[in-house]
Structures are given as C-alpha cells and as structure tokens.
C-alpha cells in the first residue's frame, strides 16, 4: 500500500491486466485480431463487459501509468492490444505520449519514449500515421521578414546550417513539438533530453523497419546535410565534448553519449547499405554499367 510519502506498487497489477487482456476480444475497424492476442496461440477469447471497456479505454489510466513509471513492457502490451486497428484510441495514446515528452525532463521522459517504441511496433494500417503523429511530417520552414511576404528556402536565412525544414506533428497539438523538432531545437539547450529522445529513436529505428524507412526518407533539416541522419553524429560529438568539459556533473553524460554513438553506428550502417543498393539499382536502370563496359 502507498501513503503520502510513497506511491503504491502497481506494477504487478499492470502485469496481471496485460495477461488478461490478451485473451480479450476487442472491437476494431477491420475485425482483425491484434498481434498481442493469445488467440494466435490457439486459446479462446472472452468478451469484455461494458465496465471493463470503460476502464481499459480510460485515458487517465494510461496517463497515470506512464507518469508513475510502472512496468513498461506490460503497459506496452495493454495499449498495443487496444490500439490495433483502432484509430481513435491510437490518436488518444499519441496525444498522451507526445504531451508527456514535451512536459518532461530527460529523466521523466523515459517511460514516454519507451511507450513510443511499443506504439510504433503495432503492425496495422495505422502504423504510418502513428509515426507521423509523433515524429512529425516534413514541411518547409516559413520565414517572415518585415515588409516582406512569407518565404521559405534560403531567403531570410543567415547561414547554410539554418533550418529550412520543419517536422510538424500531424496531431496539431498547441504548444507541443514533434519528437524530431524537439530534438533539433534543443541540441544546444536541453542536450540531455535531446540525447534521450535520439537514443530511443535510434533503438527503435534499428529494430523497426517501418521507423527506419521513415527516417531514411526524411529530407535533411538544413542545406549543409545530404540526408536526414547527417545531423546526428555532429550532435553526439558535441555532446561528448561537453561531457568531458563538465565532468563534475552527477549525470553520466559521457557513458550515455558513447552508448548512443554505438547505436547510431548500427543504424548508419543500414543507411549506407540501403544507399549503396539504391545507387546500384539506379545505375542498372540507367544502363550505366553496360555503357562503361562497352567503352
């Protein structure tokens, strides 16, 4: 039990709920069975009562569980089960996760970022939309100068590394940035939060092909980068340099930066491999190899 000084331990309860809901029949737009369902193991399913549904679709339950950092794996199974093929509930969860990340520091953001990975792992027709909701959709950065019409591109910028692409969340939540915008805007201000978001995004991209493809196809944020992922290594190098410069801080910045760098290397290896495959396909399509051989 809890008291005014300590929260009760709800993780065992969350784990029990996660096990039970996997045998529950849920309604969705296509009447498909969720990936998390134990029906795939040959077990029969039961129907939820109206009261059960009211509780399990109640947004405050998910907000409180994330805020109080209960078992992330069991919690991920629960909302994966109910968000499958369910656009409305997926929208609710996306709103909870994005608002939570925007309101958190680098320590409190962890459960929301872990939830993001589970959220992106739901393999249904809504998956691309979930990724856009949280990571953001690329669009030109519009600059407004005095006595001049709004413009985009280099007009109004003072340096080649000025942002020309924004990645706005399609949730359209007021005062809440997409995760990519949150990282890019805080590279020199809240670098610990930026690294926490970046690390989880790279882990997810390394394991989830849909997220990797999305990141791979994003345009870079400024003209000094050839592809989207090019900004990541300079940031990690800056982060590690700052960690050595301010080594007296209690947070293990250098260890966190080195760990993130390892994950980045793994993702960038996949990016380079895909680029090489595309270049080879392009040359083959254009007949460049045959032309070179004939010469």
Short mmCIF file of C-alpha atoms in Angstrom, two decimals:
data_model
loop_
_atom_site.label_atom_id
_atom_site.label_comp_id
_atom_site.label_asym_id
_atom_site.label_seq_id
_atom_site.Cartn_x
_atom_site.Cartn_y
_atom_site.Cartn_z
CA UNK A 1 0.00 0.00 0.00
CA UNK A 2 1.03 3.57 -0.55
CA UNK A 3 0.98 6.62 1.70
CA UNK A 4 1.56 10.35 1.37
CA UNK A 5 5.30 9.73 1.04
CA UNK A 6 5.32 6.77 -1.37
CA UNK A 7 3.24 5.60 -4.30
CA UNK A 8 1.75 2.09 -4.13
CA UNK A 9 3.44 -0.57 -6.26
CA UNK A 10 1.06 -1.13 -9.15
CA UNK A 11 3.43 -2.98 -11.50
CA UNK A 12 2.15 -6.48 -10.52
CA UNK A 13 -1.40 -5.29 -11.15
CA UNK A 14 -0.42 -3.89 -14.56
CA UNK A 15 1.24 -7.22 -15.40
CA UNK A 16 -1.94 -9.10 -14.45
CA UNK A 17 -4.08 -6.81 -16.60
CA UNK A 18 -1.70 -7.27 -19.52
CA UNK A 19 -2.01 -11.05 -19.29
CA UNK A 20 -5.80 -10.94 -19.04
CA UNK A 21 -6.45 -8.51 -21.90
CA UNK A 22 -4.51 -10.74 -24.29
CA UNK A 23 -7.41 -13.18 -24.00
CA UNK A 24 -9.97 -10.43 -24.50
CA UNK A 25 -11.85 -9.91 -27.74
CA UNK A 26 -11.58 -6.29 -28.88
CA UNK A 27 -13.56 -4.40 -31.48
CA UNK A 28 -11.68 -2.61 -34.25
CA UNK A 29 -12.44 -1.20 -37.68
CA UNK A 30 -11.41 -4.33 -39.63
CA UNK A 31 -12.34 -7.03 -37.10
CA UNK A 32 -8.74 -8.23 -37.16
CA UNK A 33 -7.09 -9.98 -34.24
CA UNK A 34 -4.31 -7.92 -32.57
CA UNK A 35 -0.75 -9.21 -32.72
CA UNK A 36 -0.74 -9.42 -28.92
CA UNK A 37 -3.79 -11.69 -28.75
CA UNK A 38 -3.38 -15.19 -27.32
CA UNK A 39 -5.83 -16.38 -29.98
CA UNK A 40 -2.72 -16.80 -32.15
CA UNK A 41 -1.63 -19.48 -29.66
CA UNK A 42 -4.91 -21.34 -30.06
CA UNK A 43 -6.59 -20.06 -26.88
CA UNK A 44 -10.23 -19.00 -26.85
CA UNK A 45 -11.16 -15.35 -26.24
CA UNK A 46 -13.70 -13.80 -23.89
CA UNK A 47 -15.80 -10.65 -24.22
CA UNK A 48 -15.16 -7.61 -22.06
CA UNK A 49 -18.04 -6.16 -20.10
CA UNK A 50 -19.02 -2.55 -20.68
CA UNK A 51 -17.47 -1.62 -17.35
CA UNK A 52 -14.22 -3.36 -18.33
CA UNK A 53 -14.11 -1.44 -21.61
CA UNK A 54 -14.81 1.86 -19.86
CA UNK A 55 -11.85 1.26 -17.55
CA UNK A 56 -9.43 -0.04 -20.18
CA UNK A 57 -10.15 2.77 -22.66
CA UNK A 58 -10.00 5.47 -19.96
CA UNK A 59 -7.23 7.92 -20.87
CA UNK A 60 -6.39 8.77 -17.25
CA UNK A 61 -5.36 5.15 -16.62
CA UNK A 62 -2.69 5.41 -19.32
CA UNK A 63 -1.58 8.90 -18.27
CA UNK A 64 -1.18 7.83 -14.64
CA UNK A 65 0.64 4.61 -15.52
CA UNK A 66 3.15 6.49 -17.67
CA UNK A 67 3.56 9.32 -15.21
CA UNK A 68 4.27 6.94 -12.33
CA UNK A 69 6.61 4.75 -14.41
CA UNK A 70 5.02 1.34 -13.86
CA UNK A 71 6.10 -1.80 -15.73
CA UNK A 72 6.75 -0.51 -19.31
CA UNK A 73 6.64 -3.93 -21.00
CA UNK A 74 3.27 -4.94 -19.52
CA UNK A 75 1.89 -1.48 -20.14
CA UNK A 76 3.07 -1.59 -23.75
CA UNK A 77 1.21 -4.87 -24.31
CA UNK A 78 -2.03 -3.37 -22.96
CA UNK A 79 -2.20 -0.36 -25.22
CA UNK A 80 -0.81 -2.28 -28.21
CA UNK A 81 -3.74 -4.66 -27.81
CA UNK A 82 -6.39 -1.92 -27.79
CA UNK A 83 -4.75 0.42 -30.31
CA UNK A 84 -4.53 -2.24 -33.02
CA UNK A 85 -6.67 -1.12 -35.99
CA UNK A 86 -8.27 1.46 -33.67
CA UNK A 87 -7.59 4.97 -34.98
CA UNK A 88 -9.42 6.85 -32.24
CA UNK A 89 -7.63 5.09 -29.39
CA UNK A 90 -4.32 5.38 -31.25
CA UNK A 91 -4.89 9.14 -31.50
CA UNK A 92 -5.56 9.32 -27.77
CA UNK A 93 -2.36 7.42 -26.97
CA UNK A 94 -0.32 9.54 -29.39
CA UNK A 95 -1.60 12.68 -27.66
CA UNK A 96 -0.70 11.30 -24.21
CA UNK A 97 2.81 10.26 -25.30
CA UNK A 98 3.66 13.48 -27.15
CA UNK A 99 2.36 15.76 -24.42
CA UNK A 100 4.23 13.72 -21.82
CA UNK A 101 7.54 14.02 -23.66
CA UNK A 102 7.10 17.76 -24.16
CA UNK A 103 6.43 18.27 -20.45
CA UNK A 104 9.29 16.08 -19.21
CA UNK A 105 12.96 16.48 -18.48
CA UNK A 106 15.45 13.88 -19.65
CA UNK A 107 14.75 11.60 -16.67
CA UNK A 108 10.95 11.75 -16.69
CA UNK A 109 10.78 11.33 -20.49
CA UNK A 110 11.98 7.70 -20.35
CA UNK A 111 8.59 5.95 -19.86
CA UNK A 112 7.02 8.03 -22.65
CA UNK A 113 9.89 7.21 -25.01
CA UNK A 114 9.61 3.52 -24.19
CA UNK A 115 5.87 3.74 -24.86
CA UNK A 116 6.69 5.35 -28.22
CA UNK A 117 8.67 2.26 -29.23
CA UNK A 118 5.72 -0.02 -28.39
CA UNK A 119 3.37 2.40 -30.15
CA UNK A 120 5.39 2.25 -33.36
CA UNK A 121 5.54 -1.55 -33.12
CA UNK A 122 1.82 -2.01 -33.79
CA UNK A 123 1.79 -3.51 -37.30
CA UNK A 124 -1.52 -2.41 -38.79
CA UNK A 125 -2.78 0.04 -41.38
CA UNK A 126 -2.48 2.97 -38.91
CA UNK A 127 1.25 2.45 -38.33
CA UNK A 128 2.46 5.13 -40.81
CA UNK A 129 0.09 7.66 -39.27
CA UNK A 130 1.33 6.87 -35.75
CA UNK A 131 4.89 7.58 -36.88
CA UNK A 132 3.86 10.92 -38.41
CA UNK A 133 1.91 11.88 -35.31
CA UNK A 134 4.92 11.57 -33.03
CA UNK A 135 8.00 12.09 -35.22
CA UNK A 136 6.47 14.82 -37.39
CA UNK A 137 5.89 15.36 -41.10
CA UNK A 138 8.48 17.35 -43.11
CA UNK A 139 7.47 20.75 -44.50
CA UNK A 140 9.32 23.94 -45.48
CA UNK A 141 10.34 26.35 -42.74
CA UNK A 142 8.45 29.56 -43.46
CA UNK A 143 10.33 32.78 -42.69
CA UNK A 144 8.61 36.12 -42.25
CA UNK A 145 10.62 39.32 -42.66
CA UNK A 146 9.43 42.86 -42.04
CA UNK A 147 7.54 44.30 -45.03
CA UNK A 148 8.16 41.09 -46.97
CA UNK A 149 5.80 38.23 -47.83
CA UNK A 150 6.37 34.88 -46.09
CA UNK A 151 9.02 32.80 -47.82
CA UNK A 152 10.95 29.57 -47.49
CA UNK A 153 14.32 28.19 -48.56
CA UNK A 154 17.48 30.29 -48.13
CA UNK A 155 15.61 33.60 -48.30
CA UNK A 156 15.73 35.14 -44.83
CA UNK A 157 18.42 32.75 -43.53
CA UNK A 158 21.83 33.97 -42.47
CA UNK A 159 23.80 30.71 -42.63
CA UNK A 160 23.79 27.47 -44.58
CA UNK A 161 23.06 25.48 -41.39
CA UNK A 162 19.89 27.44 -40.62
CA UNK A 163 16.79 25.25 -40.53
CA UNK A 164 14.88 25.04 -43.82
CA UNK A 165 12.71 22.01 -42.99
CA UNK A 166 10.35 21.64 -40.04
CA UNK A 167 8.90 18.33 -38.89
CA UNK A 168 5.49 19.25 -37.50
CA UNK A 169 3.32 16.68 -35.76
CA UNK A 170 0.09 15.98 -37.62
CA UNK A 171 -1.67 15.82 -34.24
CA UNK A 172 -1.71 19.64 -34.31
CA UNK A 173 -1.44 19.97 -30.53
CA UNK A 174 -0.90 23.54 -29.41
CA UNK A 175 2.49 24.19 -27.74
CA UNK A 176 3.66 20.61 -28.31
CA UNK A 177 6.53 19.87 -30.69
CA UNK A 178 7.06 16.66 -32.60
CA UNK A 179 9.88 14.50 -31.28
CA UNK A 180 12.16 15.40 -34.18
CA UNK A 181 11.53 19.13 -33.75
CA UNK A 182 12.08 18.73 -30.01
CA UNK A 183 15.49 17.17 -30.66
CA UNK A 184 16.59 19.66 -33.31
CA UNK A 185 15.53 22.72 -31.31
CA UNK A 186 17.26 21.52 -28.12
CA UNK A 187 20.62 20.39 -29.45
CA UNK A 188 22.36 23.26 -27.64
CA UNK A 189 19.92 23.92 -24.79
CA UNK A 190 18.48 20.70 -23.35
CA UNK A 191 21.05 18.32 -24.78
CA UNK A 192 20.33 15.58 -22.21
CA UNK A 193 16.68 15.49 -23.31
CA UNK A 194 17.77 15.57 -26.94
CA UNK A 195 20.10 12.61 -26.39
CA UNK A 196 17.42 10.64 -24.53
CA UNK A 197 14.97 11.12 -27.41
CA UNK A 198 17.64 10.40 -30.01
CA UNK A 199 18.80 7.22 -28.31
CA UNK A 200 15.30 5.77 -28.14
CA UNK A 201 14.56 6.80 -31.72
CA UNK A 202 17.74 5.11 -32.96
CA UNK A 203 16.99 1.94 -30.97
CA UNK A 204 13.50 1.86 -32.46
CA UNK A 205 14.77 2.51 -36.00
CA UNK A 206 17.34 -0.27 -35.60
CA UNK A 207 14.62 -2.76 -34.67
CA UNK A 208 11.55 -1.49 -36.54
CA UNK A 209 11.76 -1.44 -40.38
CA UNK A 210 8.82 0.98 -40.70
CA UNK A 211 10.53 3.58 -38.48
CA UNK A 212 13.85 3.07 -40.26
CA UNK A 213 12.25 3.62 -43.67
CA UNK A 214 10.51 6.74 -42.44
CA UNK A 215 13.71 8.27 -41.08
CA UNK A 216 15.68 7.20 -44.13
CA UNK A 217 13.30 9.01 -46.47
CA UNK A 218 13.09 12.25 -44.48
CA UNK A 219 14.72 15.33 -46.01
CA UNK A 220 17.61 16.86 -44.02
CA UNK A 221 16.82 19.82 -41.71
CA UNK A 222 19.28 22.21 -43.42
CA UNK A 223 21.23 22.58 -46.67
CA UNK A 224 24.57 21.59 -45.17
CA UNK A 225 23.39 17.99 -44.77
CA UNK A 226 22.87 15.50 -47.59
CA UNK A 227 20.47 13.24 -45.69
CA UNK A 228 18.42 13.45 -42.51
CA UNK A 229 20.72 11.37 -40.30
CA UNK A 230 23.75 13.57 -41.07
CA UNK A 231 22.99 15.94 -38.15
CA UNK A 232 23.20 13.13 -35.58
CA UNK A 233 26.96 12.46 -35.49
CA UNK A 234 27.94 16.16 -35.05
CA UNK A 235 25.48 16.40 -32.17
CA UNK A 236 26.82 13.28 -30.44
CA UNK A 237 30.40 14.55 -30.86
CA UNK A 238 29.37 17.90 -29.37
CA UNK A 239 27.63 16.09 -26.51
CA UNK A 240 30.71 14.01 -25.72
CA UNK A 241 32.94 17.09 -25.82
CA UNK A 242 30.61 18.86 -23.36
CA UNK A 243 30.63 15.76 -21.13
CA UNK A 244 34.43 15.93 -20.85
CA UNK A 245 34.33 19.68 -20.35
CA UNK A 246 31.86 19.48 -17.45
CA UNK A 247 32.89 16.15 -15.92
CA UNK A 248 31.74 17.19 -12.43
CA UNK A 249 28.05 16.68 -13.21
CA UNK A 250 26.29 13.75 -11.49
CA UNK A 251 24.62 12.55 -14.70
CA UNK A 252 26.89 10.07 -16.59
CA UNK A 253 26.88 12.08 -19.81
CA UNK A 254 29.94 10.50 -21.37
CA UNK A 255 28.63 6.94 -20.89
CA UNK A 256 25.23 7.96 -22.31
CA UNK A 257 26.88 9.62 -25.30
CA UNK A 258 29.11 6.63 -26.06
CA UNK A 259 26.14 4.25 -25.85
CA UNK A 260 24.13 6.45 -28.22
CA UNK A 261 27.08 6.57 -30.61
CA UNK A 262 27.18 2.77 -30.79
CA UNK A 263 23.51 2.62 -31.69
CA UNK A 264 23.98 5.37 -34.27
CA UNK A 265 26.80 3.39 -35.94
CA UNK A 266 24.47 0.40 -36.29
CA UNK A 267 21.70 2.49 -37.86
CA UNK A 268 24.09 4.41 -40.12
CA UNK A 269 25.50 1.12 -41.39
CA UNK A 270 21.99 0.19 -42.53
CA UNK A 271 21.57 3.64 -44.10
CA UNK A 272 24.83 3.26 -46.06
CA UNK A 273 23.83 -0.22 -47.19
CA UNK A 274 20.47 0.99 -48.44
CA UNK A 275 22.10 3.92 -50.24
CA UNK A 276 24.52 1.56 -51.97
CA UNK A 277 21.65 -0.69 -53.05
CA UNK A 278 19.71 2.26 -54.46
CA UNK A 279 22.74 3.55 -56.35
CA UNK A 280 23.34 0.10 -57.84
CA UNK A 281 19.68 -0.16 -58.87
CA UNK A 282 19.79 3.30 -60.42
CA UNK A 283 22.92 2.50 -62.43
CA UNK A 284 21.39 -0.73 -63.63
CA UNK A 285 18.17 1.02 -64.61
CA UNK A 286 20.04 3.75 -66.50
CA UNK A 287 22.35 1.26 -68.20
CA UNK A 288 25.43 2.98 -66.82
CA UNK A 289 27.29 -0.26 -66.11
CA UNK A 290 26.66 -1.57 -69.62
CA UNK A 291 27.78 1.71 -71.11
CA UNK A 292 31.02 1.64 -69.09
CA UNK A 293 31.72 -1.97 -70.11
CA UNK A 294 31.22 -1.17 -73.80
CA UNK A 295 33.73 1.69 -73.56
#
